[in-house]
Coordinates of C-alpha atoms and ligand atoms in Angstrom, one line a residue:
M1 CA 6.1 -3.5 3.4
D2 CA 8.7 -2.4 5.9
G3 CA 12.2 -3.6 6.0
N4 CA 13.6 -3.0 2.7
G5 CA 16.5 -0.8 3.9
R6 CA 17.7 -3.3 6.5
W7 CA 17.5 -6.2 3.8
A8 CA 19.9 -4.2 1.7
G9 CA 22.2 -3.1 4.8
K10 CA 22.7 -7.0 5.7
R11 CA 23.9 -7.5 2.0
G12 CA 26.2 -4.5 2.2
L13 CA 23.7 -3.1 -0.9
P14 CA 22.4 0.5 -0.9
R15 CA 18.9 1.0 0.5
T16 CA 17.8 1.6 -3.0
A17 CA 18.4 -2.1 -3.9
G18 CA 16.1 -3.1 -1.0
H19 CA 13.1 -0.9 -2.6
T20 CA 13.9 -2.7 -5.9
E21 CA 13.9 -6.1 -4.3
G22 CA 10.5 -5.2 -2.2
E23 CA 8.8 -4.2 -5.5
E24 CA 9.8 -7.5 -7.1
N25 CA 8.5 -9.3 -4.0
L26 CA 5.3 -7.5 -4.2
A27 CA 4.8 -8.9 -7.8
R28 CA 5.7 -12.4 -6.3
I29 CA 3.1 -12.2 -3.3
V30 CA 0.2 -11.0 -5.5
R31 CA 0.6 -14.0 -7.8
I32 CA 0.5 -16.3 -4.4
A33 CA -2.3 -14.1 -2.9
V34 CA -4.2 -14.9 -6.3
R35 CA -3.6 -18.7 -5.8
R36 CA -4.8 -18.6 -2.1
N37 CA -7.9 -16.7 -3.3
I38 CA -7.5 -13.8 -1.4
G39 CA -10.2 -11.0 -2.3
W40 CA -8.4 -8.2 -0.9
L41 CA -4.9 -7.2 -0.3
T42 CA -3.9 -3.5 0.8
V43 CA 0.0 -2.8 0.9
F44 CA 1.3 0.3 2.5
G45 CA 3.8 1.7 -0.4
F46 CA 4.7 5.0 0.6
S47 CA 3.4 7.3 3.6
T48 CA 3.0 10.6 3.8
E49 CA 5.8 10.9 6.0
N50 CA 8.2 9.2 3.4
W51 CA 8.5 12.6 1.6
R52 CA 11.0 13.6 4.4
R53 CA 13.5 10.8 3.3
P54 CA 16.6 11.7 1.3
R55 CA 15.7 13.1 -2.3
P56 CA 17.6 10.3 -4.2
E57 CA 15.8 7.4 -2.0
V58 CA 12.4 9.3 -2.8
R59 CA 13.0 9.5 -6.5
H60 CA 14.1 5.6 -6.6
I61 CA 10.9 4.8 -4.7
L62 CA 8.7 7.0 -7.3
G63 CA 10.2 5.3 -10.0
L64 CA 9.4 1.8 -8.3
H65 CA 5.6 2.9 -8.3
E66 CA 5.6 4.0 -11.8
K67 CA 6.8 0.4 -12.6
L68 CA 4.1 -1.2 -10.3
F69 CA 1.4 0.7 -11.6
G70 CA 2.8 0.1 -15.1
R71 CA 2.5 -4.0 -14.5
V72 CA -1.1 -3.9 -16.3
D73 CA -0.3 -6.9 -18.5
E74 CA 0.7 -9.2 -15.4
L75 CA -2.3 -7.7 -13.5
N76 CA -5.0 -8.3 -16.4
E77 CA -3.4 -11.9 -16.8
L78 CA -4.2 -12.3 -13.0
N79 CA -7.8 -10.9 -13.1
V80 CA -6.3 -8.4 -10.8
R81 CA -8.1 -5.0 -10.4
I82 CA -5.6 -2.4 -8.8
Q83 CA -6.9 0.5 -6.5
W84 CA -5.0 3.4 -5.2
I85 CA -5.6 4.9 -1.5
G86 CA -4.0 8.3 -0.5
R87 CA -4.2 11.8 -0.3
P88 CA -6.3 13.3 -3.4
F89 CA -3.9 14.6 -6.0
D90 CA -5.4 17.9 -5.9
S91 CA -5.0 18.2 -2.2
P92 CA -2.8 21.3 -0.8
E93 CA -0.2 19.1 0.9
A94 CA 0.1 16.3 -2.2
R95 CA 3.1 16.2 -3.7
T96 CA 2.8 13.2 -6.1
P97 CA 4.6 14.0 -9.4
R98 CA 2.7 13.8 -12.8
Y99 CA 4.2 10.9 -14.1
V100 CA 3.3 8.6 -10.8
Q101 CA -0.4 10.1 -11.1
R102 CA -0.5 9.0 -14.6
A103 CA 0.6 5.8 -14.0
I104 CA -1.9 5.2 -11.1
R105 CA -4.9 6.4 -13.2
K106 CA -3.8 4.6 -16.3
A107 CA -3.7 1.2 -14.0
I108 CA -6.8 1.8 -12.3
A109 CA -8.6 2.2 -15.7
S110 CA -6.9 -0.7 -17.5
T111 CA -7.8 -3.2 -14.9
A112 CA -11.2 -1.9 -13.8
D113 CA -13.2 -4.6 -15.4
N114 CA -11.0 -7.6 -13.5
T115 CA -13.2 -9.3 -11.4
G116 CA -10.7 -11.2 -9.2
M117 CA -8.5 -10.0 -6.6
V118 CA -8.4 -6.1 -5.4
L119 CA -5.1 -5.0 -4.9
T120 CA -5.0 -1.9 -3.3
V121 CA -1.7 0.4 -3.1
A122 CA -1.2 3.0 -0.3
F123 CA 0.8 5.7 -1.7
D124 CA 1.2 9.2 -0.3
Y125 CA -1.0 7.5 2.7
G126 CA -1.5 8.6 6.0
G127 CA -4.4 6.8 8.2
R128 CA -4.7 10.0 10.0
S129 CA -5.0 12.2 7.3
E130 CA -7.6 9.9 5.9
L131 CA -9.6 10.3 9.0
V132 CA -9.4 14.1 9.4
A133 CA -10.4 14.3 5.6
A134 CA -13.5 11.9 6.4
V135 CA -14.5 13.5 9.5
D136 CA -14.6 16.9 7.5
S137 CA -16.7 15.5 4.7
A138 CA -19.1 13.6 7.5
R139 CA -20.0 16.7 8.8
Q140 CA -21.7 18.1 5.7
S141 CA -23.7 14.7 5.5
P142 CA -27.4 14.7 6.4
D143 CA -26.9 12.7 9.4
G144 CA -23.4 14.5 10.6
V145 CA -20.7 12.5 11.9
T146 CA -21.8 8.8 12.5
T147 CA -19.6 5.6 12.4
D148 CA -21.7 5.4 8.7
S149 CA -21.0 8.5 7.5
I150 CA -16.9 8.4 8.5
S151 CA -16.7 5.1 6.6
A152 CA -18.4 6.5 3.4
N153 CA -15.9 9.3 3.4
L154 CA -13.0 7.4 3.5
C155 CA -10.3 7.5 0.5
L156 CA -11.9 4.0 -0.9
P157 CA -15.5 3.4 1.0
E158 CA -15.4 0.0 -0.9
L159 CA -12.5 -1.3 1.3
P160 CA -13.9 -4.0 3.5
P161 CA -12.6 -4.3 7.1
V162 CA -9.1 -5.6 7.5
D163 CA -9.2 -9.1 8.6
V164 CA -5.4 -9.5 9.2
L165 CA -2.7 -6.8 9.3
V166 CA 0.8 -8.0 8.4
R167 CA 3.8 -5.9 10.4
T168 CA 7.1 -7.4 8.7
S169 CA 10.7 -6.5 9.9
G170 CA 10.2 -7.2 13.8
E171 CA 8.0 -4.1 14.0
R172 CA 5.8 -4.9 16.9
R173 CA 3.6 -1.9 17.0
V174 CA 0.8 0.0 15.3
S175 CA 1.5 1.9 12.3
N176 CA -0.5 4.8 10.4
F177 CA -2.2 2.4 8.3
L178 CA -5.9 2.0 7.9
L179 CA -6.3 3.1 11.2
W180 CA -10.5 3.1 10.8
Q181 CA -10.5 -0.1 8.6
S182 CA -8.3 -2.3 10.9
A183 CA -10.7 -2.1 13.9
G184 CA -10.6 -5.9 15.5
A185 CA -8.1 -6.9 12.6
A186 CA -5.6 -9.8 14.1
I187 CA -2.3 -8.7 13.6
Y188 CA 0.6 -11.2 12.3
F189 CA 4.2 -10.0 13.4
T190 CA 7.0 -11.5 11.6
D191 CA 11.0 -10.6 12.0
A192 CA 11.1 -11.1 8.0
P193 CA 12.1 -8.0 6.0
W194 CA 9.4 -7.4 3.2
P195 CA 11.8 -8.6 0.5
D196 CA 11.9 -12.0 2.5
F197 CA 8.1 -12.1 3.0
D198 CA 7.1 -15.2 0.9
A199 CA 4.4 -17.9 0.8
A200 CA 5.0 -19.7 4.1
E201 CA 4.8 -16.1 5.7
L202 CA 1.6 -15.1 3.9
D203 CA 0.0 -18.7 5.0
A204 CA 1.0 -18.1 8.4
A205 CA -0.7 -14.7 8.3
L206 CA -3.8 -16.3 6.9
A207 CA -4.1 -18.6 9.5
L208 CA -4.9 -16.0 11.8
T209 CA -8.2 -15.5 10.1
Ligands
IPE301 C1 9.9 0.2 3.4 O1 11.2 0.0 3.6 C2 9.9 1.2 2.4 C3 9.4 2.3 2.7 C4 8.8 2.8 3.4 C5 8.9 2.9 1.4 P1 12.0 0.9 4.6 O2 12.8 1.8 3.7 O3 11.2 1.6 5.6 O4 13.1 0.0 5.4 P2 14.1 0.0 6.6 O5 12.9 0.3 7.6 O6 14.6 1.1 6.7 O7 14.6 -1.4 7.0
MG302 MG1 11.2 1.5 8.0

C-alpha cells in the first residue's frame, strides 16, 4: 500500500495523515473486493525495514494496525476472515508491541469462522526473511529442501499463488513482498498512490487475471 506519504505531501499534510487515509481506503477496498467475489486479498501493511522510520511515524502506523485489526464487526458483517503474515512474535528480531499482537490475535480468532474472502495483512513482513525461515525448517523435513517442503513451511502455507500483484504510486519494480508466492503473477502498475486506489483501479488490476 505504497504512496501514503506522497499523497499527504501533495496536499500539504503530514505523512501520518496519508497513513490514516490509507487505512480508511483499505476498509473501502475490502468492501469492493468482497463485492467482486475476490477469494484472497493480501496487503503489505508494514515491512521488516519500516521500523527504521522516525519513531512518531512508526507509532502512528502501529496505532492504525490496531485500528485495522479492531474492525472485527465490519469484517464479520462482510463474512471476511482476517489473517496475518509476518515474523513470528517470538523470533529474536520481532518488535511488534504487545497491544498490536493482541489486536492481531483477537481479530484472527473473532473472524475464524467466516467463509468469505480471506484478508491477509502483512505486518513486520519481509519476503526474504520468510524464505530463510522456510528453508531452515524445510531442511529438517523428511524430504529435505524441496519446492513442496518450502511451500509447507512458509508463514501462511494456505495462501494460494498470487494471481495479480499490484504496485501503487508509480513504483515499477518488485518489492520484498510474497517473493515465493508471486512466481508467475501478473503485475498491475499504477501511478495512483494507495489512498487514491479505487474501484476502477481494482477492476483494471483484475482484468489482468
Ligand atoms: C506506504 O506509504 C505505507 C507504509 C510503508 C507503512 P509510504 O509511507 O511508503 O508513502 P511514500 O512512499 O513515502 O509516498
Ligand atoms: Mg513508500
